[in-house]
Amino acid sequence: MGGAVAVSLQKGGVGKTTVAINLADALAVRGHDVLLVDLDQQGNATEGVGLKEEYERASPHVGDVLTDDDPVDASEVVVERDGFDVFPAHVDLDEIADRVRNSTFGMLWVRRRIVEPLLEETYDYVVVDSPPSLGPLSDAALIGAGNVIVPLLMSEPSVSGFERMWDQQIVPIRNEVDLELLAIVPNDLTGNNEERRIIEDLENSPFAEHLPEFCRSAEFDDPDSPGPGIRHRIAFSRAWRDGQTLREYDPDNDMLDRLDKLAETVEENA
């Protein structure tokens, strides 16, 4: 039991961090010891769980783990938090990404120094919030996790971002190491006319098997359903503003069931 998953898409503004934070929360509520790893240079996941001050912390930080020079133990960077623990991002992550790029085995550092030792010693699941662009740190996050969930807005730019990610990043990595696509998750849906068309296109694509049941077009016609995917709820942004998960901010929110189902997908496949 247990494993790691990266939440990733090479396009910003798709709710990647929101999914990562609330997936970690859902796994923790299901009884697991969970670590959220923030490798996004913007540090949004770190701030979104109430740890903004950690983004500019002095050593030890992520740069002391991902280095050629006597790396520190990843456990020294972990911050304990109610529900799940956090491996915070740092203001120097752009510089750290260059270090990963220029080191012979840099692409393996996230796996060997963060994911594997912490999974083995402390955690059942590690959820990685990946950078929103192609690059060495994004590659290292996917290689480190070995599994990926892709959140998508139901818009052509978002779908095109996924297609580029698949061709330029996921397929090349899969040619070298194991990397499984666990789920494509339509996110932040509002009910516009494009949603059904794009979801039906995904259902008729080679990626159809990666759409969870709650993300399929049949949800449009279910009178008891709010519609497919993770719907737009203002509580997501308010929770992030307050440094809380959705469940902590609004324990009765109707999207918690969707997040629990996504956590179940991770349990079954990671």
GROMACS .gro file of C-alpha atoms in nm:
model
  270
    1MET     CA    1   0.000   0.000   0.000
    2GLY     CA    2   0.109   0.355  -0.066
    3GLY     CA    3   0.299   0.545  -0.328
    4ALA     CA    4   0.362   0.886  -0.480
    5VAL     CA    5   0.178   1.098  -0.733
    6ALA     CA    6   0.259   1.428  -0.901
    7VAL     CA    7  -0.014   1.675  -0.991
    8SER     CA    8   0.108   1.841  -1.307
    9LEU     CA    9   0.025   2.030  -1.624
   10GLN     CA   10   0.257   2.246  -1.828
   11LYS     CA   11   0.019   2.540  -1.817
   12GLY     CA   12  -0.060   2.769  -1.527
   13GLY     CA   13  -0.401   2.861  -1.397
   14VAL     CA   14  -0.564   2.517  -1.416
   15GLY     CA   15  -0.608   2.462  -1.042
   16LYS     CA   16  -0.311   2.227  -1.014
   17THR     CA   17  -0.218   2.343  -0.666
   18THR     CA   18  -0.577   2.329  -0.543
   19VAL     CA   19  -0.604   1.968  -0.657
   20ALA     CA   20  -0.270   1.876  -0.498
   21ILE     CA   21  -0.356   2.030  -0.161
   22ASN     CA   22  -0.701   1.876  -0.144
   23LEU     CA   23  -0.586   1.537  -0.272
   24ALA     CA   24  -0.333   1.526   0.012
   25ASP     CA   25  -0.614   1.617   0.251
   26ALA     CA   26  -0.846   1.348   0.111
   27LEU     CA   27  -0.580   1.080   0.144
   28ALA     CA   28  -0.509   1.187   0.502
   29VAL     CA   29  -0.879   1.175   0.595
   30ARG     CA   30  -0.886   0.820   0.459
   31GLY     CA   31  -0.640   0.724   0.732
   32HIS     CA   32  -0.303   0.760   0.561
   33ASP     CA   33   0.013   0.941   0.664
   34VAL     CA   34   0.060   1.193   0.384
   35LEU     CA   35   0.329   1.437   0.276
   36LEU     CA   36   0.260   1.727   0.038
   37VAL     CA   37   0.576   1.826  -0.153
   38ASP     CA   38   0.575   2.173  -0.310
   39LEU     CA   39   0.817   2.195  -0.604
   40ASP     CA   40   0.644   2.487  -0.776
   41GLN     CA   41   0.870   2.794  -0.784
   42GLN     CA   42   0.574   3.015  -0.690
   43GLY     CA   43   0.521   2.831  -0.362
   44ASN     CA   44   0.142   2.844  -0.390
   45ALA     CA   45   0.086   2.509  -0.218
   46THR     CA   46   0.309   2.615   0.070
   47GLU     CA   47   0.114   2.939   0.111
   48GLY     CA   48  -0.218   2.766   0.053
   49VAL     CA   49  -0.176   2.546   0.360
   50GLY     CA   50  -0.084   2.835   0.586
   51LEU     CA   51   0.295   2.811   0.568
   52LYS     CA   52   0.382   3.125   0.371
   53GLU     CA   53   0.671   3.207   0.605
   54GLU     CA   54   0.844   2.880   0.513
   55TYR     CA   55   0.888   2.999   0.152
   56GLU     CA   56   1.179   3.222   0.257
   57ARG     CA   57   1.307   3.012   0.544
   58ALA     CA   58   1.675   2.982   0.625
   59SER     CA   59   1.847   2.645   0.593
   60PRO     CA   60   1.753   2.369   0.591
   61HIS     CA   61   1.527   2.403   0.288
   62VAL     CA   62   1.469   2.218  -0.040
   63GLY     CA   63   1.791   2.359  -0.188
   64ASP     CA   64   1.993   2.184   0.082
   65VAL     CA   65   1.837   1.851  -0.021
   66LEU     CA   66   1.871   1.897  -0.398
   67THR     CA   67   2.241   1.976  -0.413
   68ASP     CA   68   2.574   1.822  -0.507
   69ASP     CA   69   2.728   1.939  -0.180
   70ASP     CA   70   2.659   1.715   0.118
   71PRO     CA   71   2.277   1.708   0.092
   72VAL     CA   72   2.075   1.720   0.414
   73ASP     CA   73   1.815   1.462   0.505
   74ALA     CA   74   1.476   1.551   0.358
   75SER     CA   75   1.307   1.493   0.693
   76GLU     CA   76   1.484   1.803   0.826
   77VAL     CA   77   1.286   2.020   0.582
   78VAL     CA   78   0.942   1.871   0.654
   79VAL     CA   79   0.696   2.090   0.843
   80GLU     CA   80   0.430   1.918   1.052
   81ARG     CA   81   0.073   2.030   1.006
   82ASP     CA   82  -0.268   1.908   1.114
   83GLY     CA   83  -0.388   1.639   0.871
   84PHE     CA   84  -0.075   1.602   0.661
   85ASP     CA   85   0.283   1.722   0.660
   86VAL     CA   86   0.444   1.958   0.410
   87PHE     CA   87   0.779   1.974   0.233
   88PRO     CA   88   0.770   2.347   0.147
   89ALA     CA   89   0.886   2.526  -0.164
   90HIS     CA   90   1.154   2.794  -0.144
   91VAL     CA   91   1.220   3.129  -0.306
   92ASP     CA   92   1.541   2.989  -0.461
   93LEU     CA   93   1.372   2.709  -0.658
   94ASP     CA   94   1.466   2.863  -0.996
   95GLU     CA   95   1.833   2.842  -0.898
   96ILE     CA   96   1.777   2.491  -0.765
   97ALA     CA   97   1.622   2.391  -1.099
   98ASP     CA   98   1.942   2.501  -1.276
   99ARG     CA   99   2.140   2.287  -1.033
  100VAL     CA  100   1.921   1.987  -1.114
  101ARG     CA  101   1.968   2.050  -1.488
  102ASN     CA  102   2.346   2.075  -1.467
  103SER     CA  103   2.412   1.776  -1.241
  104THR     CA  104   2.474   1.430  -1.382
  105PHE     CA  105   2.207   1.257  -1.175
  106GLY     CA  106   2.001   1.565  -1.089
  107MET     CA  107   1.683   1.428  -1.246
  108LEU     CA  108   1.687   1.145  -0.990
  109TRP     CA  109   1.733   1.364  -0.683
  110VAL     CA  110   1.362   1.411  -0.608
  111ARG     CA  111   1.309   1.036  -0.622
  112ARG     CA  112   1.620   0.931  -0.431
  113ARG     CA  113   1.638   1.209  -0.172
  114ILE     CA  114   1.276   1.301  -0.105
  115VAL     CA  115   1.020   1.047  -0.225
  116GLU     CA  116   1.188   0.712  -0.162
  117PRO     CA  117   1.336   0.778   0.185
  118LEU     CA  118   1.026   0.950   0.320
  119LEU     CA  119   0.787   0.690   0.178
  120GLU     CA  120   0.998   0.414   0.326
  121GLU     CA  121   1.038   0.573   0.668
  122THR     CA  122   0.732   0.783   0.746
  123TYR     CA  123   0.456   0.826   0.488
  124ASP     CA  124   0.201   0.615   0.305
  125TYR     CA  125   0.156   0.868   0.025
  126VAL     CA  126   0.354   1.158  -0.117
  127VAL     CA  127   0.169   1.417  -0.329
  128VAL     CA  128   0.393   1.644  -0.537
  129ASP     CA  129   0.278   1.983  -0.664
  130SER     CA  130   0.487   2.017  -0.981
  131PRO     CA  131   0.605   2.334  -1.157
  132PRO     CA  132   0.365   2.460  -1.427
  133SER     CA  133   0.619   2.455  -1.710
  134LEU     CA  134   0.854   2.218  -1.887
  135GLY     CA  135   1.194   2.202  -1.724
  136PRO     CA  136   1.431   1.998  -1.510
  137LEU     CA  137   1.239   2.036  -1.187
  138SER     CA  138   0.913   1.933  -1.353
  139ASP     CA  139   1.084   1.630  -1.507
  140ALA     CA  140   1.238   1.543  -1.171
  141ALA     CA  141   0.896   1.566  -1.003
  142LEU     CA  142   0.739   1.322  -1.251
  143ILE     CA  143   1.034   1.085  -1.237
  144GLY     CA  144   1.030   1.105  -0.858
  145ALA     CA  145   0.662   1.028  -0.822
  146GLY     CA  146   0.625   0.771  -1.099
  147ASN     CA  147   0.254   0.860  -1.127
  148VAL     CA  148   0.079   1.174  -1.247
  149ILE     CA  149  -0.266   1.331  -1.224
  150VAL     CA  150  -0.342   1.604  -1.479
  151PRO     CA  151  -0.602   1.869  -1.395
  152LEU     CA  152  -0.755   2.035  -1.703
  153LEU     CA  153  -0.971   2.335  -1.761
  154MET     CA  154  -1.230   2.261  -2.025
  155SER     CA  155  -1.072   2.499  -2.275
  156GLU     CA  156  -0.867   2.447  -2.588
  157PRO     CA  157  -0.550   2.611  -2.442
  158SER     CA  158  -0.561   2.375  -2.145
  159VAL     CA  159  -0.614   2.067  -2.362
  160SER     CA  160  -0.335   2.182  -2.593
  161GLY     CA  161  -0.111   2.218  -2.287
  162PHE     CA  162  -0.181   1.858  -2.196
  163GLU     CA  163  -0.110   1.739  -2.551
  164ARG     CA  164   0.227   1.919  -2.546
  165MET     CA  165   0.304   1.775  -2.204
  166TRP     CA  166   0.221   1.425  -2.325
  167ASP     CA  167   0.436   1.448  -2.638
  168GLN     CA  168   0.726   1.651  -2.502
  169GLN     CA  169   0.752   1.526  -2.145
  170ILE     CA  170   0.550   1.221  -2.044
  171VAL     CA  171   0.627   1.002  -2.347
  172PRO     CA  172   1.004   1.073  -2.339
  173ILE     CA  173   1.014   0.999  -1.965
  174ARG     CA  174   0.810   0.680  -2.012
  175ASN     CA  175   1.067   0.565  -2.266
  176GLU     CA  176   1.326   0.561  -1.987
  177VAL     CA  177   1.146   0.499  -1.656
  178ASP     CA  178   0.802   0.399  -1.528
  179LEU     CA  179   0.551   0.682  -1.529
  180GLU     CA  180   0.177   0.614  -1.512
  181LEU     CA  181  -0.103   0.857  -1.595
  182LEU     CA  182  -0.353   0.793  -1.315
  183ALA     CA  183  -0.623   1.043  -1.407
  184ILE     CA  184  -0.721   1.341  -1.617
  185VAL     CA  185  -0.945   1.561  -1.404
  186PRO     CA  186  -1.167   1.831  -1.557
  187ASN     CA  187  -1.135   2.111  -1.304
  188ASP     CA  188  -1.307   2.439  -1.212
  189LEU     CA  189  -1.606   2.371  -1.435
  190THR     CA  190  -1.876   2.638  -1.451
  191GLY     CA  191  -2.137   2.504  -1.693
  192ASN     CA  192  -2.036   2.675  -2.015
  193ASN     CA  193  -2.120   2.518  -2.349
  194GLU     CA  194  -1.766   2.400  -2.419
  195GLU     CA  195  -1.754   2.159  -2.127
  196ARG     CA  196  -1.966   1.882  -2.275
  197ARG     CA  197  -1.790   1.903  -2.612
  198ILE     CA  198  -1.441   1.879  -2.466
  199ILE     CA  199  -1.532   1.603  -2.222
  200GLU     CA  200  -1.693   1.403  -2.503
  201ASP     CA  201  -1.380   1.459  -2.713
  202LEU     CA  202  -1.172   1.318  -2.428
  203GLU     CA  203  -1.409   1.020  -2.401
  204ASN     CA  204  -1.348   0.949  -2.768
  205SER     CA  205  -0.971   0.989  -2.741
  206PRO     CA  206  -0.695   0.743  -2.644
  207PHE     CA  207  -0.708   0.900  -2.297
  208ALA     CA  208  -1.068   0.799  -2.223
  209GLU     CA  209  -0.966   0.532  -1.972
  210HIS     CA  210  -0.800   0.798  -1.759
  211LEU     CA  211  -1.122   0.995  -1.701
  212PRO     CA  212  -1.267   0.899  -1.361
  213GLU     CA  213  -1.637   0.815  -1.358
  214PHE     CA  214  -1.727   1.142  -1.187
  215CYS     CA  215  -1.563   1.328  -1.476
  216ARG     CA  216  -1.764   1.173  -1.759
  217SER     CA  217  -2.035   1.330  -1.971
  218ALA     CA  218  -2.307   1.109  -1.821
  219GLU     CA  219  -2.293   1.341  -1.519
  220PHE     CA  220  -2.451   1.613  -1.734
  221ASP     CA  221  -2.772   1.410  -1.756
  222ASP     CA  222  -2.790   1.293  -1.395
  223PRO     CA  223  -3.043   1.512  -1.212
  224ASP     CA  224  -2.872   1.437  -0.882
  225SER     CA  225  -2.528   1.543  -1.007
  226PRO     CA  226  -2.386   1.896  -1.015
  227GLY     CA  227  -2.220   1.798  -1.342
  228PRO     CA  228  -1.894   1.625  -1.427
  229GLY     CA  229  -1.552   1.697  -1.285
  230ILE     CA  230  -1.454   1.925  -1.002
  231ARG     CA  231  -1.692   2.220  -1.021
  232HIS     CA  232  -1.611   2.584  -0.962
  233ARG     CA  233  -1.669   2.666  -0.597
  234ILE     CA  234  -1.564   2.998  -0.443
  235ALA     CA  235  -1.479   2.804  -0.126
  236PHE     CA  236  -1.164   2.670  -0.296
  237SER     CA  237  -1.011   3.017  -0.331
  238ARG     CA  238  -1.133   3.129   0.010
  239ALA     CA  239  -0.981   2.821   0.171
  240TRP     CA  240  -0.648   2.889  -0.002
  241ARG     CA  241  -0.660   3.252   0.116
  242ASP     CA  242  -0.706   3.132   0.474
  243GLY     CA  243  -0.432   2.868   0.450
  244GLN     CA  244  -0.680   2.582   0.478
  245THR     CA  245  -0.789   2.283   0.278
  246LEU     CA  246  -1.141   2.284   0.137
  247ARG     CA  247  -1.248   2.033   0.403
  248GLU     CA  248  -1.111   2.249   0.682
  249TYR     CA  249  -1.279   2.563   0.546
  250ASP     CA  250  -1.611   2.412   0.436
  251PRO     CA  251  -1.660   2.058   0.569
  252ASP     CA  252  -1.997   2.023   0.395
  253ASN     CA  253  -1.883   2.128   0.047
  254ASP     CA  254  -2.025   1.908  -0.228
  255MET     CA  255  -1.685   1.873  -0.401
  256LEU     CA  256  -1.532   1.680  -0.111
  257ASP     CA  257  -1.693   1.361  -0.241
  258ARG     CA  258  -1.519   1.414  -0.576
  259LEU     CA  259  -1.184   1.463  -0.406
  260ASP     CA  260  -1.239   1.147  -0.201
  261LYS     CA  261  -1.304   0.955  -0.523
  262LEU     CA  262  -0.981   1.093  -0.667
  263ALA     CA  263  -0.800   0.977  -0.356
  264GLU     CA  264  -0.952   0.633  -0.407
  265THR     CA  265  -0.805   0.629  -0.761
  266VAL     CA  266  -0.463   0.698  -0.609
  267GLU     CA  267  -0.509   0.425  -0.350
  268GLU     CA  268  -0.600   0.172  -0.619
  269ASN     CA  269  -0.329   0.260  -0.871
  270ALA     CA  270  -0.029   0.440  -0.718
   0.00000   0.00000   0.00000
